XYZ file of C-alpha atoms in Angstrom:
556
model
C 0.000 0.000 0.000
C 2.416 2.412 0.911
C 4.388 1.946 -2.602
C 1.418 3.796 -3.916
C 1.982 7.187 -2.553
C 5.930 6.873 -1.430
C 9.313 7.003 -4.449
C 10.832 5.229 -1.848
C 9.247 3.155 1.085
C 12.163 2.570 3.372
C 15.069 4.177 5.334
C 18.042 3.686 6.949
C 18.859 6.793 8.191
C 18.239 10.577 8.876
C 19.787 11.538 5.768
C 18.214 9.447 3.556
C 15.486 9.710 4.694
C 15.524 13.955 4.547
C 16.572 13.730 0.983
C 14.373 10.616 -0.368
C 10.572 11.205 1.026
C 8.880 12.272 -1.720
C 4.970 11.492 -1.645
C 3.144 10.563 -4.765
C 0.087 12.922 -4.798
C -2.828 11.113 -6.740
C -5.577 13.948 -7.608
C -8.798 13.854 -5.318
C -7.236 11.540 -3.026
C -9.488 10.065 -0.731
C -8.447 7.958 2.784
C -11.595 6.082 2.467
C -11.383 4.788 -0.760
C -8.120 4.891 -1.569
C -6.810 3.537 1.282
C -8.972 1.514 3.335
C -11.359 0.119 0.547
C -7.882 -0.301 -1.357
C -6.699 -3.055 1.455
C -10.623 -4.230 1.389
C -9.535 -5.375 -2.211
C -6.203 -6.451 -1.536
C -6.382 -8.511 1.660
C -10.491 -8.330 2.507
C -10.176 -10.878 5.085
C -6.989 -9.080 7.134
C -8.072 -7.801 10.624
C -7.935 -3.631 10.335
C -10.020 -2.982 13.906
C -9.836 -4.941 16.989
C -12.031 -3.181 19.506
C -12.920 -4.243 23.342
C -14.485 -2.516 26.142
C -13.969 -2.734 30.001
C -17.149 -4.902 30.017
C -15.311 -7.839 28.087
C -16.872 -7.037 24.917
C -14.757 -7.735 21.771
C -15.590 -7.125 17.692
C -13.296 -7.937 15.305
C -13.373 -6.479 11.928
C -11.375 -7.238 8.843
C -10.881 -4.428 5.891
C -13.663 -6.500 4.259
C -15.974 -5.375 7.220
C -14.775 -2.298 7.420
C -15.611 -1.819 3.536
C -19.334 -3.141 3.883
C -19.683 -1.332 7.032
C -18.546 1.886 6.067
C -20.647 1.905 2.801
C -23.646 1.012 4.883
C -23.184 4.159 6.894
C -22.478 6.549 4.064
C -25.834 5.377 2.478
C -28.051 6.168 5.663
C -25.952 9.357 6.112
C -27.060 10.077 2.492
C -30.733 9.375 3.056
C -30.616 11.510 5.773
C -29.539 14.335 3.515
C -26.051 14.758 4.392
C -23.264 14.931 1.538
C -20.417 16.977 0.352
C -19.231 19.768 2.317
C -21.961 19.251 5.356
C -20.794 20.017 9.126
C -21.063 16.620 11.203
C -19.901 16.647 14.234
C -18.913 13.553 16.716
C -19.517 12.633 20.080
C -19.027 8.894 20.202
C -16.421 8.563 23.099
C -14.529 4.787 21.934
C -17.126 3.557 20.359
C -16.629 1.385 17.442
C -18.949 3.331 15.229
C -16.570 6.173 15.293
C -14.195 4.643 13.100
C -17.048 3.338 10.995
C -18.206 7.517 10.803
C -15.429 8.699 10.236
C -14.798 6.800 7.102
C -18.568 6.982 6.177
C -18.001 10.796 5.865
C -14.956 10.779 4.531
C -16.628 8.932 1.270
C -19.813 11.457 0.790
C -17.046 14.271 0.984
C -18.627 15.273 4.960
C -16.857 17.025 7.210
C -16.275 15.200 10.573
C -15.544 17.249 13.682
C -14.532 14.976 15.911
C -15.904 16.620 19.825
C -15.192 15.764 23.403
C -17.953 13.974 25.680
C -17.551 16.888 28.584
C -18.670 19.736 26.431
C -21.641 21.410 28.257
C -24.640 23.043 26.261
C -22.736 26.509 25.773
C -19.651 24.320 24.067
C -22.137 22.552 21.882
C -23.489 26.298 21.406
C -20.337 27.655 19.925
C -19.523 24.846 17.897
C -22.934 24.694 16.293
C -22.855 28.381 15.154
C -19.110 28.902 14.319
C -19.350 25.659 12.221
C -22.800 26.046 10.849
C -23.168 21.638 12.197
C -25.968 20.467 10.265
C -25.525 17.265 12.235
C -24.590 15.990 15.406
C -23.714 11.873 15.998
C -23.379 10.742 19.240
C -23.521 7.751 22.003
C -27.009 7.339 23.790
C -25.496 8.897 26.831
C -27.752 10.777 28.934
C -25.652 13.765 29.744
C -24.436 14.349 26.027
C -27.609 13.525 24.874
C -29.139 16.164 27.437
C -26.455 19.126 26.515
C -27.811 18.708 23.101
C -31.117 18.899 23.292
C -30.273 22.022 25.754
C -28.425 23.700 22.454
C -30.379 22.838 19.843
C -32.910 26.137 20.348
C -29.645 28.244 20.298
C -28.408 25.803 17.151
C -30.140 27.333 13.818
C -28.321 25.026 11.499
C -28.671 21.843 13.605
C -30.917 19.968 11.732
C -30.493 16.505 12.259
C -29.552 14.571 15.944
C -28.051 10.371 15.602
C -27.975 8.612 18.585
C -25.977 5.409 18.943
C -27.124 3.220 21.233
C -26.174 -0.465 22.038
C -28.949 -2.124 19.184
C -31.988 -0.665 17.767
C -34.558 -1.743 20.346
C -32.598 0.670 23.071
C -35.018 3.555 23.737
C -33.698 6.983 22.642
C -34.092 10.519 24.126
C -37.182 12.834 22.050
C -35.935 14.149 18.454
C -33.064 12.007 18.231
C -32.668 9.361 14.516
C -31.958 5.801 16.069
C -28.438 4.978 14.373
C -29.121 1.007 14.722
C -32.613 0.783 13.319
C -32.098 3.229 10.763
C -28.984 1.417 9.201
C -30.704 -1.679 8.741
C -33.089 -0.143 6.048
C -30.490 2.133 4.829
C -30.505 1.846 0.696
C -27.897 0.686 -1.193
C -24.943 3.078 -1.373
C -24.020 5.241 -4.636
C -20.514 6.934 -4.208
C -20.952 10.574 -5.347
C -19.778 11.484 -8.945
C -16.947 13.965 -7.138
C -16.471 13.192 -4.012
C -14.035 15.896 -3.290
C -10.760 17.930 -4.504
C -7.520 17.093 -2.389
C -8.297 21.044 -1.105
C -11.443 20.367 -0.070
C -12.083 20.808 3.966
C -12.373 16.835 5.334
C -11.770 17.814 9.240
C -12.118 19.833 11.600
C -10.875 20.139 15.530
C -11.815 23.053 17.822
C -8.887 23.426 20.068
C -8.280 25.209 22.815
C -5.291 28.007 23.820
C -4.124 29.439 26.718
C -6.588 32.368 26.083
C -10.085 33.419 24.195
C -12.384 31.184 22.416
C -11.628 27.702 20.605
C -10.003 27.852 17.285
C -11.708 25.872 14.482
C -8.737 24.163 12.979
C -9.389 23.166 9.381
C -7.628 20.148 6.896
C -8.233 19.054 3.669
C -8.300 15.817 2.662
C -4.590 15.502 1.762
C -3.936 15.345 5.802
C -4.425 11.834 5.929
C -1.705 11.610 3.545
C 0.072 13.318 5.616
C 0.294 11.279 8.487
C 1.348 8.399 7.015
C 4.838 9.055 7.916
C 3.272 9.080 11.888
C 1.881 5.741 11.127
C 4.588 3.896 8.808
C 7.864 5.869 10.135
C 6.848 7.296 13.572
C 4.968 4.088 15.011
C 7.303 1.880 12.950
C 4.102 -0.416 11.996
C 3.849 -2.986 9.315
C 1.096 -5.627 8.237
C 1.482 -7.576 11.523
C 1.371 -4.937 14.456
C -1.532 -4.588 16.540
C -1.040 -0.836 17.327
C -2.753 0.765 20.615
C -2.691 4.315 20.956
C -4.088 5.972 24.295
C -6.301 8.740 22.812
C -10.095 10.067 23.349
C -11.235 9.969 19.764
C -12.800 13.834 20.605
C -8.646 14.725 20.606
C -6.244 15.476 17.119
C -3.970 12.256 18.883
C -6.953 9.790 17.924
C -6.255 10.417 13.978
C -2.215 10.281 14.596
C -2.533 7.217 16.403
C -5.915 5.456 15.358
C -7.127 5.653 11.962
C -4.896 7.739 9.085
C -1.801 6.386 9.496
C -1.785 2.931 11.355
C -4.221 2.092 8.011
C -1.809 3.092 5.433
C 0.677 0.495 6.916
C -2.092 -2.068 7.303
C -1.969 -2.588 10.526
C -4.436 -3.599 12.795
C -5.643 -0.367 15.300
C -6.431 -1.962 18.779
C -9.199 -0.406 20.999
C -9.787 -0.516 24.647
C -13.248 1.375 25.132
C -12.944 2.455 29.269
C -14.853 4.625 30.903
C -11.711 5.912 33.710
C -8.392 4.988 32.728
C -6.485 2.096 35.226
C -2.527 1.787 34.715
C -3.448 -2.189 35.960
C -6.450 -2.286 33.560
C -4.532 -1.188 30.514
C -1.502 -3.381 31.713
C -3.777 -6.087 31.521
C -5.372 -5.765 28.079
C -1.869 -5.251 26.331
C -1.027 -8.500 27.482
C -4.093 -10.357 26.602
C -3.984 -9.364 23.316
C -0.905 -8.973 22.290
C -0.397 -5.608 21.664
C 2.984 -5.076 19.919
C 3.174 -1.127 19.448
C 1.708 1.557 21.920
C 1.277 4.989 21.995
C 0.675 7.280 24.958
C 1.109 10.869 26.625
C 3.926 10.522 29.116
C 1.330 10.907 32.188
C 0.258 7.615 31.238
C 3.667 6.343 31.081
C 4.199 7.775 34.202
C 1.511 6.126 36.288
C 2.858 2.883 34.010
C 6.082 2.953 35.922
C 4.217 2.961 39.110
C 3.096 -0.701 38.591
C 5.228 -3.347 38.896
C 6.223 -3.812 35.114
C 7.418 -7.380 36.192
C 4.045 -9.147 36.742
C 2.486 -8.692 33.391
C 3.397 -10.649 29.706
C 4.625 -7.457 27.807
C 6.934 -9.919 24.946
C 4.867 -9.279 22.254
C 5.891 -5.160 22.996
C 7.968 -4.132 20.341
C 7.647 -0.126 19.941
C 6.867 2.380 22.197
C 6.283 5.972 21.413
C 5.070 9.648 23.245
C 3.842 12.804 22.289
C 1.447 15.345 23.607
C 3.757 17.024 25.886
C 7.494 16.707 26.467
C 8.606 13.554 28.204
C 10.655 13.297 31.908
C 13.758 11.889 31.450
C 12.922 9.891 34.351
C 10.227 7.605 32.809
C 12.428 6.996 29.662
C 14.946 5.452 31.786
C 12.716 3.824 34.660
C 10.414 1.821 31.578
C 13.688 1.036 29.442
C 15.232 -0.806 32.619
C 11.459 -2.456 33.531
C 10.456 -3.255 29.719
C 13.567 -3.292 27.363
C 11.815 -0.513 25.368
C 12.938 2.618 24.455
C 10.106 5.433 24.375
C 10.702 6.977 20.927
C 9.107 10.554 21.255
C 7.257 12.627 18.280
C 5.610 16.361 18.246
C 3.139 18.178 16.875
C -0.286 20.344 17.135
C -3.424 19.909 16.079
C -2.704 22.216 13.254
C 0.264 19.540 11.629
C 0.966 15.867 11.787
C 4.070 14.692 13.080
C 6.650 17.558 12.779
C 9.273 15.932 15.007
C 10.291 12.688 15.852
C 12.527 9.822 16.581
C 12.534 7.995 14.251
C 13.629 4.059 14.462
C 17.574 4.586 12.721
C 17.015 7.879 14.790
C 18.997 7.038 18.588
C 16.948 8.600 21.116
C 17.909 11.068 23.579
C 15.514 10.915 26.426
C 13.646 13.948 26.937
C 14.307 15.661 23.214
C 11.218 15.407 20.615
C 14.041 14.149 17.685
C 14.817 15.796 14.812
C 12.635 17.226 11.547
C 10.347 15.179 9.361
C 11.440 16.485 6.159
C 7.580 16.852 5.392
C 8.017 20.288 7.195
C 10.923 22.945 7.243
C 11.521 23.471 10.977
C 13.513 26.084 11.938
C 13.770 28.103 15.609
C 13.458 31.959 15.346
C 14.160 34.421 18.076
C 11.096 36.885 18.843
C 12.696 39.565 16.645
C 12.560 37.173 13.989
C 16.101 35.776 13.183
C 17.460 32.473 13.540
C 18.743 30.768 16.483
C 21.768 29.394 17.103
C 22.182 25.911 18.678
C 21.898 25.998 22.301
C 19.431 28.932 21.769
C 16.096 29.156 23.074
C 13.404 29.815 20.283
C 9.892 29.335 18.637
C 9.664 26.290 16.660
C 7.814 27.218 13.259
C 7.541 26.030 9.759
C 8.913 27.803 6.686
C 5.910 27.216 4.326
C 7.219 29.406 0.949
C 4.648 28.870 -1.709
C 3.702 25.704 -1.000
C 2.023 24.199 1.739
C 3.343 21.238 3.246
C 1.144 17.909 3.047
C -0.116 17.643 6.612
C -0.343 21.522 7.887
C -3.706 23.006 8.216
C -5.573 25.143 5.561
C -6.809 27.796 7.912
C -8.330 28.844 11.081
C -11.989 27.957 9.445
C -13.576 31.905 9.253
C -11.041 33.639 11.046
C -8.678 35.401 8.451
C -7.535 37.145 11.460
C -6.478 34.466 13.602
C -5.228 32.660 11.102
C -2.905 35.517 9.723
C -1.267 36.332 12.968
C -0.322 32.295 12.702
C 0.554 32.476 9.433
C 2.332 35.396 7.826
C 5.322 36.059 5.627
C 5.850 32.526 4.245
C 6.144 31.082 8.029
C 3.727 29.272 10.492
C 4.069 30.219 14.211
C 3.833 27.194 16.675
C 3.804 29.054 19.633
C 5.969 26.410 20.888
C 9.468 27.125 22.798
C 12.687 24.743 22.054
C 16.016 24.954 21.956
C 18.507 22.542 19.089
C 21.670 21.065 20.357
C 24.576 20.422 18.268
C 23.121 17.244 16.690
C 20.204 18.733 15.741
C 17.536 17.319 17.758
C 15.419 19.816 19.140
C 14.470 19.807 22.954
C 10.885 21.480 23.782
C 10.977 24.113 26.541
C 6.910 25.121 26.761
C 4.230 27.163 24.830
C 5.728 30.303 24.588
C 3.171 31.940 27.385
C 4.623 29.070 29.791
C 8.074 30.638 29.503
C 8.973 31.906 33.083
C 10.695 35.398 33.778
C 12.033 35.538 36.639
C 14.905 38.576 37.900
C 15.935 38.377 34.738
C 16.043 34.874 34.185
C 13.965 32.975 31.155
C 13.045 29.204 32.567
C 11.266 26.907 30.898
C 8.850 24.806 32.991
C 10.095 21.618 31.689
C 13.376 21.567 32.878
C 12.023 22.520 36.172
C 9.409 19.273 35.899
C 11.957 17.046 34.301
C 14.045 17.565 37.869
C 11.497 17.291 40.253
C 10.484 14.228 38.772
C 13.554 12.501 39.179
C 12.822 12.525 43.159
C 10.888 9.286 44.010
C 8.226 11.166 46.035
C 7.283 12.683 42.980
C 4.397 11.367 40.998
C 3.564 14.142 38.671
C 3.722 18.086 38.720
C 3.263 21.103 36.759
C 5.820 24.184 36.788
C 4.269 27.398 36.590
C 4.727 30.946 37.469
C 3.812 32.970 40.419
C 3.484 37.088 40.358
C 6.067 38.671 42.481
C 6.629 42.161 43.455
C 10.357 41.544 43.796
C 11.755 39.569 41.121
C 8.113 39.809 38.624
C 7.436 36.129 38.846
C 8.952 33.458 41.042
C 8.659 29.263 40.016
C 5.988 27.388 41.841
C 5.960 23.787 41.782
C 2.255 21.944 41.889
C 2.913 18.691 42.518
C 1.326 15.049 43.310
C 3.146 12.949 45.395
C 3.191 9.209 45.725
C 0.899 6.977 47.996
C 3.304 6.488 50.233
C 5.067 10.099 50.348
C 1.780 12.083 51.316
C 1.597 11.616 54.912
C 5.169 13.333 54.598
C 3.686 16.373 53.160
C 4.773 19.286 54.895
C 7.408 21.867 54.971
C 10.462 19.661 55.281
C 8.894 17.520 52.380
C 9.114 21.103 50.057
C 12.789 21.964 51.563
C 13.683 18.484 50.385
C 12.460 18.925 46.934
C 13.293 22.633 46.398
C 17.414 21.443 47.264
C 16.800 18.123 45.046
C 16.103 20.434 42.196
C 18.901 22.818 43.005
C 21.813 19.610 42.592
C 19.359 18.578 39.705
C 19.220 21.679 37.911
C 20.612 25.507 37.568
C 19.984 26.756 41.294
C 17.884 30.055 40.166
C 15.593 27.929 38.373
C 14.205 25.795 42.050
C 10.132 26.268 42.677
C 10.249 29.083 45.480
C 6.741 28.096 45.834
C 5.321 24.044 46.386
C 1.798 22.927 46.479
C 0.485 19.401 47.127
C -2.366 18.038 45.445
C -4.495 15.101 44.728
C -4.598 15.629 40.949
C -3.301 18.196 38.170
C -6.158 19.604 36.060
C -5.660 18.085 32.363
C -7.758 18.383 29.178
C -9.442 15.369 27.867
C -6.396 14.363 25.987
C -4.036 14.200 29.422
C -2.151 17.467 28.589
C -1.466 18.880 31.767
C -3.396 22.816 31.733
C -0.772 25.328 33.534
C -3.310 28.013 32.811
C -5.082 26.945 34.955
C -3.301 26.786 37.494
C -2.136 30.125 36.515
C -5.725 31.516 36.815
C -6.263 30.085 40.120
C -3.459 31.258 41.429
C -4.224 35.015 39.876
C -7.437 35.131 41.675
C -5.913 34.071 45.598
């Protein structure tokens, strides 16, 4: 499969790979049907999806399923007058008919807008106006289910409300289309004469910033493409992994880690539908079925190492890999010495695929997010707009020239503004903060209002984190900084502590820690300030939200 769209399909190392990827473009590409109904041709009976749920449910589907399936749904999305260019967004949580929508939409030339369970009535609000959603697929869950019906009076454009329950007998809140029932009767599908242009919109994420409003980030259909690298290269998967990525499929990380990419190497993308998320739990599924590749945000990693590593049947593990924020030192070395495996990190936004990784002839150094996918021309620029130096501290963006690279967003969907102050002068601003060492792997310091002044210094919160954490009392924590009338802002240290360190809490506990970072660390850079805590506050995807924290703090 990936022949089709690669000159050359493997690497051996970072140069050639930087001066061989070169994708083969085919006009109106489509994922759906040029990839996944592609394999359904090719190798029908291969298993593509393998999802289970806490409850011990378990469906198998082949690309042969997934083809029959995936028709079925376009059809009854069709009768329900949906097609090219409509707003649909998603609230389906892990359920298996999200993959099956996603790909339904993808082949009437929809747009999906893959949404977040938690979002309350004024979230469902926004989104319905600012994306003009014509319709809105979700699980039969009562609160979801509720927040909608709350909206739609606020919701001009809604016109059309899917529930999915567990069969088509389940009974279904007032208003709402029964997903089950209806797809039984749905008619036999037609694919569209022109399904779409490679421009055309095919996604869209609303995702959130440190300030304002939700930004309605906006691909076109040649993003899929673009994540193939994340999927082939990245993950390192072939026709025999059973990949397992730990992502909400409301998140960007679901289509890095389970759909675009995995499917372009043929792999099959393993599921674990959960309702709260159990180190033990996970631990347990990986081993039962054999999960050879896995993907997760280094909190999860983190309570990972927390387990004994020793008592579960991790062989079949092969390939580990991070992104979402940068990863502690600490956990790459304490899971390499419990597992064997070396966590291979990656980076990007919602607005890109992969833009940095480690590759696998890439060595890792634990803690950096790796070194450019050629895709993209990275670069670091200083805020007055030249280039930094290695060793110097700058914003990571993408030199975009005339043409724009195959996985970067189209626009900020109606916000010319927005999307120019992003995207100006030939260059795409990140927002992010890193610094490259000689080597050229780049090391990520925070978003760019997470940069701590203090009496002159610049710190960035990870290096304070990535110390602290090396302390074994120290389960997770979140740099930040504190207003001060003497040196403008001083480094406070929120912080979670293990079972068995929080009856220690207490100002001898916080002398111990702020001297730990001091040997760890630059001495300027130690948390003046340290709070204990149950829990950090993260968004759904497990990012850890400094702002917060910030905010909180702001209003004591």
């Amino acid at each position: 499969m990936v022949e089709r769209f690669l000159k050359q399909t493997t690497f051996t190392s970072v140069e050639d790979f930087k001066k061989n990827l070169q994708f083969i473009i085919p006009e109106n590409f489509n994922f759906a049907y040029d990839v996944m109904d592609a394999w359904a041709e090719e190798k029908p009976g291969k298993l593509a999806l393998l999802w289970t749920n806490d409850e011990g449910a378990e469906v198998r589907l082949t690309f042969g399923d997934m083809k029959k399936r995936t028709d079925q749904a376009a059809a009854y999305l069709q009768s329900l007058g949906i097609g090219r260019g409509d707003m649909v967004m998603l609230i389906l949580k892990r359920r298996l008919e999200w993959w099956i929508t996603m790909l339904a939409l993808c082949k009437i030339g929809a747009v999906a807008i893959p949404a977040t369970h938690m979002l309350t009535k004024h979230d469902i609000v926004y989104r319905n106006t600012r994306a003009s959603v014509k319709a809105i697929i979700c699980a039969n869950d009562p609160y979801i289910t509720q927040q909608i019906q709350a909206a739609l009076p606020e919701s001009p454009t809604l016109k059309l409300m899917i529930a999915v329950g567990h069969d088509a007998d389940e009974a279904l809140p007032e208003g709402f289309h029964n997903w089950h029932k209806e797809l039984e009767t749905a008619p036999a599908f037609v694919r569209p004469e022109h399904v779409n242009s490679n421009s055309d919109t095919m996604l869209m994420y609303f995702t959130s910033g440190t300030s304002g409003e939700p930004k309605m980030v906006a691909h076109d259909h040649l993003y899929a493409m673009g994540h193939l690298t994340t999927g082939v290269f990245w993950h390192n998967l072939n026709e025999d992994s059973i990949h397992l990525t730990v992502a909400d499929t409301g998140w960007g990380k679901a289509v890095w880690g389970k759909l675009y990419g995995q499917w372009f190497a043929g792999a099959t993308v393993f599921v674990f539908d959960h309702e709260k998320f159990n180190a033990d739990t996970l631990l347990r599924q990986m081993e039962k079925y054999h999960v050879t590749s896995f993907c997760a945000p280094p909190t999860i990693y983190r309570f990972m190492i927390r387990e004994d590593l020793s008592r579960y049947d991790l062989s079949a593990l092969r390939y580990c890999t991070t992104a979402g924020e940068a990863l502690n030192p600490a956990v790459f070395d304490k899971f390499k010495e419990a597992t064997g495996i070396q966590l291979m990190e990656g980076f990007g936004q919602t607005e890109t695929t992969m833009t940095l990784g480690t590759m696998p002839w890439v060595k890792p150094k634990p803690g950096s997010m790796g070194i450019p996918n050629p895709q993209y021309d990275i670069d670091l620029i200083k805020p007055d707009g030249t280039r930094c130096e290695d060793g110097e501290k700058g914003e990571i963006v993408v030199r975009v020239g005339d043409r724009k690279p195959l996985g970067l967003f189209k626009e900020y969907y109606r916000d010319e503004e927005l999307t120019r102050e992003a995207w100006h002068d030939g260059i795409y601003h990140t927002g992010d903060v890193a610094w490259r060492d000689e080597d050229g792997y780049y090391w990520f310091e925070g978003r760019i209002d997470d940069v701590i002044k203090s009496s002159g210094y610049r710190i960035g919160p990870f290096e304070v984190e990535s110390a602290l954490m090396t302390h074994p009392a120290v389960v997770e924590c979140a740099i930040t900084g504190v207003p001060d009338e003497i040196r403008g802002m001083v480094v406070k240290a929120t912080v979670v502590l293990g079972k068995e360190w929080k009856q220690k809490a207490g100002d001898e506990l916080v002398k111990e820690l702020q001297n730990h970072v001091k040997r760890e660390t630059a001495p300027y850079k130690y948390p003046r300030i340290i709070e204990f805590v149950d829990e950090l506050p993260k968004t759904i995807s497990g990012k850890i939200r400094r702002v917060e924290i910030r905010q909180k703090d702001n209003q004591k």
